[in-house]
């Protein structure tokens, strides 16, 4: 609420995106909040951290890829910058269709790529584009984690083929990121299937 109010005061376009929206629509507990903002609002995460007395951590390398993470008690709030001016175009760079959904806090409406809601409804885990695994090879393990942690969801045959073709690029990913995904897979209700 405070993030939305601060964005209104500063006339900043703020979108709740990805897994947060997916989990809300599935009736799951929200563990963290993911927002996207326009790059013109680079001071917004700092101002919000001061307002809610949260710790702020810049993550990632390079200005374009940087994520600002706010941590307060057991909640995490991530802010990333939009690459495109249009939210619908920006959603096309996300990993999976079920995460290519956004909610405009100012307009009070949802945005998504065409297949997002259908895939969410039928439990289908699929890539937004064939470049998604090239952009971040960790998404291969994330797909398996979703298979293990989202009851009734499964990977599409296309995604399975893409993972087999791209598996060698997983060595480019930082070991701590791989471990975090493996930990969630192993601790999931479907760990044997995930492994």
Coordinates of N, CA and C in Angstrom, one line a residue:
X1 N 0.8 -1.2 0.0 CA 0.0 0.0 0.0 C 0.9 1.3 0.0
X2 N 1.9 1.2 0.8 CA 2.8 2.4 0.8 C 3.5 2.6 -0.5
X3 N 3.9 1.5 -1.1 CA 4.6 1.7 -2.4 C 3.6 2.3 -3.4
X4 N 2.4 1.8 -3.5 CA 1.4 2.3 -4.4 C 1.1 3.8 -4.1
X5 N 1.0 4.2 -2.9 CA 0.7 5.5 -2.5 C 1.9 6.5 -2.9
X6 N 3.1 6.0 -2.6 CA 4.3 6.8 -3.0 C 4.3 7.0 -4.5
X7 N 4.1 5.9 -5.2 CA 4.1 6.0 -6.7 C 3.0 7.0 -7.2
X8 N 1.9 7.0 -6.6 CA 0.8 8.0 -7.0 C 1.3 9.4 -6.7
X9 N 1.9 9.6 -5.5 CA 2.3 11.0 -5.2 C 3.4 11.5 -6.1
X10 N 4.3 10.6 -6.6 CA 5.4 10.9 -7.5 C 5.0 10.8 -8.9
X11 N 3.8 10.4 -9.2 CA 3.3 10.2 -10.6 C 4.2 9.2 -11.4
X12 N 4.5 8.1 -10.7 CA 5.3 7.0 -11.3 C 4.5 5.8 -11.7
X13 N 4.7 5.3 -12.9 CA 4.0 4.1 -13.3 C 4.6 2.9 -12.6
X14 N 3.8 2.3 -11.8 CA 4.2 1.1 -11.0 C 3.4 -0.1 -11.3
X15 N 4.1 -1.2 -11.6 CA 3.4 -2.4 -12.0 C 3.8 -3.6 -11.1
X16 N 2.8 -4.3 -10.5 CA 3.1 -5.5 -9.8 C 3.1 -6.6 -10.9
X17 N 4.2 -7.4 -10.9 CA 4.4 -8.3 -12.0 C 4.7 -9.8 -11.6
X18 N 4.7 -10.6 -12.6 CA 5.3 -12.0 -12.5 C 4.7 -12.9 -11.4
X19 N 5.6 -13.5 -10.7 CA 5.2 -14.5 -9.7 C 4.2 -14.0 -8.7
X20 N 4.3 -12.8 -8.3 CA 3.4 -12.2 -7.3 C 2.0 -12.3 -7.9
X21 N 1.8 -11.8 -9.1 CA 0.4 -11.9 -9.7 C 0.0 -13.3 -9.9
X22 N 0.9 -14.2 -10.4 CA 0.6 -15.6 -10.6 C 0.1 -16.2 -9.3
X23 N 0.8 -16.0 -8.2 CA 0.4 -16.6 -6.9 C -0.9 -16.0 -6.4
X24 N -1.1 -14.7 -6.6 CA -2.4 -14.1 -6.2 C -3.5 -14.8 -6.9
X25 N -3.4 -14.9 -8.2 CA -4.5 -15.5 -9.0 C -4.7 -17.0 -8.7
X26 N -3.6 -17.7 -8.2 CA -3.8 -19.1 -7.8 C -4.2 -19.3 -6.4
X27 N -4.3 -18.1 -5.7 CA -4.7 -18.2 -4.2 C -3.6 -18.7 -3.3
X28 N -2.4 -18.5 -3.8 CA -1.2 -19.0 -3.0 C -0.7 -17.8 -2.1
X29 N 0.0 -18.2 -1.0 CA 0.6 -17.2 -0.1 C 1.7 -16.4 -0.9
X30 N 1.7 -15.1 -0.7 CA 2.7 -14.3 -1.4 C 3.9 -14.2 -0.5
X31 N 5.0 -14.6 -1.0 CA 6.3 -14.6 -0.3 C 7.1 -13.3 -0.5
X32 N 7.0 -12.8 -1.7 CA 7.7 -11.6 -2.1 C 6.9 -10.8 -3.1
X33 N 7.2 -9.6 -3.3 CA 6.5 -8.7 -4.2 C 7.5 -8.2 -5.3
X34 N 7.1 -8.4 -6.6 CA 7.9 -7.9 -7.7 C 7.2 -6.8 -8.4
X35 N 8.0 -5.7 -8.5 CA 7.4 -4.5 -9.2 C 8.4 -4.2 -10.4
X36 N 7.8 -3.5 -11.4 CA 8.6 -2.9 -12.4 C 8.2 -1.4 -12.5
X37 N 9.2 -0.6 -12.7 CA 9.0 0.8 -12.8 C 9.8 1.3 -14.0
X38 N 9.5 2.5 -14.5 CA 10.3 3.1 -15.6 C 11.6 3.6 -15.0
X39 N 12.6 3.6 -15.9 CA 13.9 3.9 -15.4 C 14.0 5.4 -14.9
X40 N 13.1 6.2 -15.3 CA 13.1 7.6 -14.8 C 12.9 7.7 -13.3
X41 N 12.4 6.6 -12.8 CA 12.1 6.5 -11.3 C 13.2 5.9 -10.5
X42 N 14.5 6.1 -10.9 CA 15.6 5.4 -10.2 C 15.7 5.6 -8.7
X43 N 15.2 6.7 -8.2 CA 15.2 7.0 -6.8 C 14.1 6.4 -6.0
X44 N 13.1 5.9 -6.7 CA 11.9 5.4 -6.0 C 12.2 4.3 -5.0
X45 N 13.0 3.3 -5.3 CA 13.3 2.3 -4.3 C 14.0 2.8 -3.0
X46 N 14.8 3.8 -3.2 CA 15.5 4.4 -2.1 C 14.5 5.2 -1.2
X47 N 13.6 5.9 -1.8 CA 12.6 6.7 -1.1 C 11.6 5.7 -0.3
X48 N 11.2 4.6 -1.0 CA 10.4 3.7 -0.3 C 11.1 3.0 0.8
X49 N 12.3 2.7 0.7 CA 13.1 2.0 1.8 C 13.1 3.0 3.0
X50 N 13.4 4.3 2.7 CA 13.3 5.2 3.8 C 12.0 5.3 4.5
X51 N 10.9 5.3 3.7 CA 9.6 5.5 4.1 C 9.1 4.3 5.0
X52 N 9.5 3.1 4.6 CA 9.0 1.9 5.4 C 10.1 1.3 6.3
X53 N 11.3 2.0 6.4 CA 12.4 1.6 7.2 C 12.8 0.2 6.9
X54 N 13.1 0.0 5.6 CA 13.6 -1.3 5.1 C 15.0 -1.2 4.7
X55 N 15.7 -2.4 4.6 CA 17.0 -2.4 4.1 C 17.0 -2.6 2.6
X56 N 17.9 -1.8 1.9 CA 17.9 -1.8 0.4 C 19.2 -2.4 -0.1
X57 N 19.1 -3.3 -1.0 CA 20.2 -4.0 -1.6 C 20.2 -3.9 -3.1
X58 N 21.1 -3.3 -3.8 CA 21.2 -3.4 -5.2 C 21.7 -4.7 -5.7
X59 N 21.1 -5.3 -6.7 CA 21.5 -6.7 -7.1 C 21.8 -6.7 -8.6
X60 N 22.6 -7.6 -9.1 CA 22.9 -7.7 -10.5 C 24.0 -6.7 -10.9
X61 N 24.3 -6.8 -12.2 CA 25.4 -6.0 -12.7 C 24.9 -5.2 -13.9
X62 N 25.4 -4.0 -14.0 CA 25.0 -3.1 -15.1 C 23.7 -2.4 -14.8
X63 N 23.6 -1.2 -15.2 CA 22.4 -0.4 -14.8 C 21.2 -1.0 -15.4
X64 N 21.2 -1.5 -16.6 CA 19.9 -2.0 -17.2 C 19.4 -3.3 -16.5
X65 N 20.3 -4.1 -15.9 CA 19.9 -5.4 -15.3 C 19.7 -5.3 -13.8
X66 N 20.0 -4.1 -13.2 CA 20.0 -4.0 -11.8 C 18.6 -4.1 -11.2
X67 N 18.5 -4.9 -10.1 CA 17.3 -5.0 -9.3 C 17.6 -4.4 -8.0
X68 N 16.6 -3.7 -7.5 CA 16.7 -3.2 -6.1 C 15.8 -4.0 -5.2
X69 N 16.4 -4.6 -4.2 CA 15.7 -5.4 -3.3 C 15.5 -4.7 -1.9
X70 N 14.3 -4.6 -1.5 CA 14.0 -4.1 -0.1 C 13.6 -5.3 0.7
X71 N 14.2 -5.3 1.9 CA 13.9 -6.4 2.9 C 13.4 -5.8 4.2
X72 N 12.3 -6.2 4.6 CA 11.7 -5.8 5.9 C 11.1 -7.0 6.6
X73 N 11.6 -7.3 7.7 CA 11.1 -8.5 8.4 C 11.2 -9.7 7.5
X74 N 10.1 -10.4 7.3 CA 10.1 -11.6 6.4 C 9.6 -11.3 5.0
X75 N 9.5 -10.0 4.6 CA 9.0 -9.7 3.3 C 10.1 -9.1 2.4
X76 N 10.0 -9.5 1.1 CA 11.0 -9.0 0.1 C 10.2 -8.3 -1.0
X77 N 10.7 -7.1 -1.3 CA 10.1 -6.3 -2.4 C 11.2 -6.0 -3.4
X78 N 11.0 -6.5 -4.7 CA 12.0 -6.3 -5.7 C 11.5 -5.3 -6.7
X79 N 12.4 -4.3 -7.1 CA 12.1 -3.4 -8.2 C 13.0 -3.5 -9.3
X80 N 12.5 -3.7 -10.5 CA 13.4 -3.7 -11.7 C 12.9 -2.7 -12.6
X81 N 13.7 -2.3 -13.5 CA 13.4 -1.2 -14.5 C 12.9 -1.8 -15.8
X82 N 11.8 -1.2 -16.3 CA 11.3 -1.6 -17.6 C 12.3 -1.3 -18.7
X83 N 12.5 -2.2 -19.6 CA 13.4 -1.9 -20.8 C 12.6 -1.2 -21.8
X84 N 11.3 -1.5 -22.0 CA 10.5 -0.8 -23.0 C 9.6 0.1 -22.3
X85 N 9.0 1.1 -23.1 CA 8.1 2.1 -22.5 C 6.7 1.5 -22.3
X86 N 6.4 0.4 -23.0 CA 5.1 -0.1 -22.9 C 5.1 -1.4 -22.1
X87 N 4.2 -1.6 -21.1 CA 4.2 -2.7 -20.2 C 4.0 -4.0 -21.0
X88 N 3.1 -4.0 -22.0 CA 2.8 -5.2 -22.7 C 4.0 -5.7 -23.5
X89 N 4.8 -4.8 -24.0 CA 6.0 -5.2 -24.7 C 7.1 -5.6 -23.7
X90 N 7.1 -5.0 -22.5 CA 8.1 -5.4 -21.5 C 7.8 -6.8 -21.0
X91 N 6.5 -7.2 -20.9 CA 6.2 -8.5 -20.5 C 6.7 -9.6 -21.4
X92 N 7.0 -9.3 -22.6 CA 7.5 -10.3 -23.6 C 8.9 -10.7 -23.3
X93 N 9.6 -10.0 -22.5 CA 11.0 -10.4 -22.1 C 11.0 -11.2 -20.9
X94 N 9.9 -11.6 -20.3 CA 9.9 -12.4 -19.1 C 10.2 -13.8 -19.4
X95 N 10.3 -14.7 -18.4 CA 10.7 -16.1 -18.6 C 9.5 -17.0 -19.1
X96 N 8.5 -17.1 -18.3 CA 7.4 -18.1 -18.6 C 6.1 -17.3 -18.8
X97 N 5.2 -17.9 -19.6 CA 3.9 -17.3 -19.9 C 3.2 -17.0 -18.6
X98 N 3.2 -17.9 -17.6 CA 2.5 -17.7 -16.4 C 3.0 -16.6 -15.5
X99 N 4.2 -16.1 -15.9 CA 4.8 -14.9 -15.2 C 4.7 -13.6 -16.0
X100 N 4.1 -13.7 -17.2 CA 4.0 -12.6 -18.1 C 2.7 -11.8 -17.9
X101 N 2.4 -11.5 -16.6 CA 1.2 -10.8 -16.2 C 1.6 -9.6 -15.3
X102 N 0.9 -8.5 -15.5 CA 1.2 -7.3 -14.7 C -0.1 -6.7 -14.3
X103 N 0.0 -6.0 -13.2 CA -1.2 -5.2 -12.7 C -0.7 -3.8 -12.5
X104 N -1.4 -2.9 -13.2 CA -1.1 -1.5 -13.1 C -1.7 -0.9 -11.8
X105 N -0.9 -0.5 -10.9 CA -1.4 0.1 -9.6 C -2.1 1.4 -9.8
X106 N -1.7 2.2 -10.8 CA -2.4 3.4 -11.1 C -3.7 3.3 -11.8
X107 N -3.7 2.4 -12.8 CA -4.9 2.2 -13.6 C -5.9 1.1 -13.0
X108 N -5.4 0.3 -12.1 CA -6.3 -0.7 -11.6 C -6.7 -1.8 -12.6
X109 N -5.8 -2.2 -13.5 CA -6.1 -3.2 -14.5 C -4.9 -4.1 -14.8
X110 N -5.2 -5.3 -15.3 CA -4.2 -6.3 -15.6 C -3.8 -6.1 -17.1
X111 N -2.5 -6.6 -17.3 CA -1.9 -6.7 -18.6 C -1.3 -8.1 -18.7
X112 N -1.3 -8.7 -19.9 CA -0.6 -10.0 -20.0 C -0.4 -10.2 -21.5
X113 N 0.5 -11.2 -21.7 CA 0.7 -11.6 -23.1 C -0.4 -12.6 -23.4
X114 N -0.7 -12.8 -24.7 CA -2.0 -13.6 -25.0 C -2.1 -14.9 -24.4
X115 N -1.1 -15.8 -24.2 CA -1.3 -17.1 -23.7 C -1.2 -17.2 -22.1
X116 N -0.9 -16.1 -21.5 CA -0.6 -16.2 -20.0 C -1.8 -16.7 -19.2
X117 N -3.0 -16.2 -19.4 CA -4.1 -16.6 -18.5 C -4.6 -18.0 -18.8
X118 N -4.5 -18.4 -20.1 CA -4.9 -19.7 -20.5 C -3.9 -20.7 -19.9
X119 N -2.6 -20.5 -20.0 CA -1.6 -21.4 -19.4 C -1.7 -21.5 -17.9
X120 N -2.1 -20.4 -17.3 CA -2.3 -20.4 -15.8 C -3.5 -21.2 -15.5
X121 N -4.5 -21.1 -16.3 CA -5.8 -21.8 -16.0 C -5.6 -23.4 -16.2
X122 N -4.8 -23.8 -17.2 CA -4.7 -25.2 -17.5 C -3.4 -25.8 -16.8
X123 N -2.6 -25.0 -16.2 CA -1.4 -25.6 -15.5 C -0.3 -25.9 -16.5
X124 N 0.0 -25.0 -17.4 CA 1.0 -25.2 -18.4 C 2.2 -24.3 -18.2
X125 N 3.4 -24.8 -18.1 CA 4.6 -24.0 -17.9 C 5.3 -24.0 -19.3
X126 N 5.4 -22.8 -19.9 CA 5.9 -22.6 -21.2 C 6.7 -21.3 -21.3
X127 N 7.7 -21.3 -22.2 CA 8.5 -20.1 -22.4 C 7.7 -19.0 -23.1
X128 N 8.0 -17.8 -22.7 CA 7.5 -16.6 -23.5 C 8.0 -16.6 -24.9
X129 N 9.4 -16.9 -24.9 CA 10.0 -16.9 -26.2 C 11.2 -17.9 -26.2
X130 N 11.7 -18.3 -27.3 CA 12.8 -19.3 -27.4 C 14.1 -18.7 -26.9
X131 N 14.1 -17.3 -26.8 CA 15.4 -16.7 -26.3 C 15.4 -16.6 -24.8
X132 N 14.3 -17.0 -24.1 CA 14.2 -16.9 -22.6 C 15.3 -17.6 -21.9
X133 N 15.7 -18.8 -22.4 CA 16.7 -19.7 -21.7 C 18.1 -19.1 -22.1
X134 N 18.3 -18.5 -23.2 CA 19.5 -17.9 -23.6 C 19.8 -16.7 -22.7
X135 N 18.7 -15.9 -22.4 CA 18.9 -14.7 -21.6 C 19.3 -15.1 -20.2
X136 N 18.8 -16.2 -19.7 CA 19.1 -16.6 -18.3 C 19.0 -18.1 -18.2
X137 N 20.1 -18.9 -18.3 CA 20.0 -20.3 -18.3 C 19.4 -20.9 -17.0
X138 N 19.5 -20.1 -15.9 CA 18.9 -20.6 -14.7 C 17.4 -20.9 -14.8
X139 N 16.8 -20.4 -15.8 CA 15.3 -20.6 -16.0 C 15.0 -22.1 -16.3
X140 N 16.0 -22.8 -16.7 CA 15.8 -24.3 -16.9 C 15.5 -24.9 -15.5
X141 N 16.2 -24.6 -14.5 CA 16.0 -25.1 -13.2 C 14.7 -24.5 -12.6
X142 N 14.5 -23.2 -12.9 CA 13.3 -22.6 -12.4 C 12.0 -23.3 -12.9
X143 N 12.1 -23.7 -14.2 CA 10.9 -24.4 -14.7 C 10.6 -25.7 -14.0
X144 N 11.7 -26.4 -13.6 CA 11.6 -27.7 -12.9 C 11.0 -27.4 -11.5
X145 N 11.5 -26.3 -10.9 CA 11.0 -25.9 -9.5 C 9.5 -25.6 -9.6
X146 N 9.1 -24.9 -10.6 CA 7.6 -24.6 -10.8 C 6.9 -25.9 -10.9
X147 N 7.4 -26.8 -11.6 CA 6.8 -28.2 -11.8 C 6.6 -28.8 -10.4
X148 N 7.6 -28.6 -9.5 CA 7.6 -29.3 -8.2 C 6.8 -28.5 -7.2
X149 N 6.6 -27.2 -7.4 CA 6.0 -26.4 -6.3 C 4.6 -25.8 -6.7
X150 N 4.2 -26.0 -7.9 CA 2.9 -25.5 -8.4 C 2.0 -26.8 -8.7
X151 N 1.2 -27.2 -7.7 CA 0.4 -28.4 -8.0 C -0.4 -28.4 -9.2
X152 N -0.4 -29.4 -10.0 CA -1.2 -29.5 -11.2 C -0.5 -28.9 -12.5
X153 N 0.7 -28.3 -12.3 CA 1.4 -27.7 -13.4 C 2.4 -28.7 -14.0
X154 N 2.7 -28.6 -15.3 CA 3.7 -29.4 -16.0 C 4.3 -28.6 -17.1
X155 N 5.5 -29.0 -17.5 CA 6.2 -28.4 -18.6 C 5.7 -28.8 -19.9
X156 N 5.7 -27.9 -20.9 CA 5.2 -28.3 -22.2 C 6.4 -29.1 -22.9
X157 N 6.0 -29.8 -23.9 CA 7.0 -30.6 -24.6 C 8.0 -29.7 -25.3
X158 N 7.6 -28.5 -25.7 CA 8.5 -27.5 -26.3 C 9.5 -27.1 -25.3
X159 N 9.1 -26.8 -24.1 CA 10.0 -26.4 -23.0 C 11.0 -27.5 -22.7
X160 N 10.5 -28.7 -22.6 CA 11.4 -29.8 -22.4 C 12.5 -30.0 -23.4
X161 N 12.1 -29.8 -24.7 CA 13.1 -29.8 -25.8 C 14.1 -28.7 -25.7
X162 N 13.6 -27.5 -25.4 CA 14.5 -26.3 -25.2 C 15.5 -26.6 -24.1
X163 N 15.1 -27.1 -23.0 CA 16.0 -27.4 -21.9 C 17.0 -28.4 -22.3
X164 N 16.6 -29.4 -23.0 CA 17.6 -30.4 -23.5 C 18.7 -29.8 -24.4
X165 N 18.2 -28.9 -25.3 CA 19.1 -28.3 -26.2 C 20.1 -27.3 -25.5
X166 N 19.6 -26.6 -24.5 CA 20.4 -25.5 -23.8 C 21.1 -26.0 -22.5
X167 N 21.0 -27.2 -22.1 CA 21.5 -27.7 -20.8 C 22.9 -27.3 -20.6
X168 N 23.8 -27.3 -21.6 CA 25.2 -27.0 -21.4 C 25.4 -25.6 -20.9
X169 N 24.5 -24.7 -21.2 CA 24.7 -23.3 -20.8 C 24.5 -23.1 -19.3
X170 N 24.0 -24.1 -18.6 CA 23.8 -23.9 -17.1 C 25.1 -23.7 -16.4
X171 N 26.2 -24.1 -17.0 CA 27.6 -23.9 -16.3 C 27.9 -22.4 -16.2
X172 N 27.2 -21.6 -17.0 CA 27.5 -20.1 -17.0 C 26.9 -19.5 -15.7
X173 N 26.0 -20.2 -15.1 CA 25.2 -19.6 -14.0 C 26.0 -19.7 -12.7
X174 N 25.9 -18.6 -11.9 CA 26.6 -18.6 -10.6 C 26.1 -19.8 -9.7
X175 N 27.0 -20.5 -9.0 CA 26.7 -21.7 -8.2 C 25.6 -21.4 -7.1
X176 N 25.7 -20.2 -6.5 CA 24.7 -19.9 -5.5 C 23.3 -19.8 -6.0
X177 N 23.2 -19.3 -7.2 CA 21.8 -19.3 -7.9 C 21.3 -20.7 -8.2
X178 N 22.2 -21.5 -8.6 CA 21.8 -22.9 -8.9 C 21.4 -23.6 -7.6
X179 N 22.2 -23.4 -6.6 CA 21.9 -24.0 -5.3 C 20.5 -23.6 -4.8
X180 N 20.2 -22.3 -4.9 CA 18.9 -21.8 -4.4 C 17.8 -22.5 -5.1
X181 N 17.9 -22.7 -6.4 CA 16.8 -23.5 -7.1 C 16.8 -24.9 -6.7
X182 N 17.9 -25.6 -6.6 CA 18.0 -27.0 -6.2 C 17.4 -27.2 -4.8
X183 N 17.7 -26.3 -3.9 CA 17.2 -26.3 -2.5 C 15.7 -26.4 -2.6
X184 N 15.1 -25.5 -3.4 CA 13.6 -25.4 -3.4 C 13.0 -26.7 -4.1
X185 N 13.7 -27.2 -5.1 CA 13.3 -28.5 -5.7 C 13.3 -29.6 -4.7
X186 N 14.4 -29.8 -4.0 CA 14.6 -30.9 -3.0 C 13.6 -30.8 -1.9
X187 N 13.3 -29.5 -1.4 CA 12.4 -29.4 -0.3 C 10.9 -29.3 -0.8
X188 N 10.7 -29.5 -2.0 CA 9.3 -29.4 -2.5 C 8.6 -30.8 -2.3
X189 N 7.2 -30.7 -2.4 CA 6.4 -32.0 -2.3 C 6.7 -33.0 -3.4
X190 N 7.2 -32.5 -4.6 CA 7.5 -33.4 -5.7 C 9.0 -33.5 -6.0
X191 N 9.8 -33.6 -5.0 CA 11.3 -33.5 -5.2 C 11.8 -34.7 -6.0
X192 N 11.2 -35.9 -5.9 CA 11.7 -37.0 -6.7 C 11.5 -36.8 -8.1
X193 N 10.3 -36.3 -8.5 CA 10.0 -36.0 -9.9 C 10.9 -34.9 -10.4
X194 N 11.2 -33.9 -9.6 CA 12.1 -32.8 -9.9 C 13.5 -33.2 -10.2
X195 N 14.0 -34.1 -9.3 CA 15.3 -34.6 -9.5 C 15.4 -35.5 -10.8

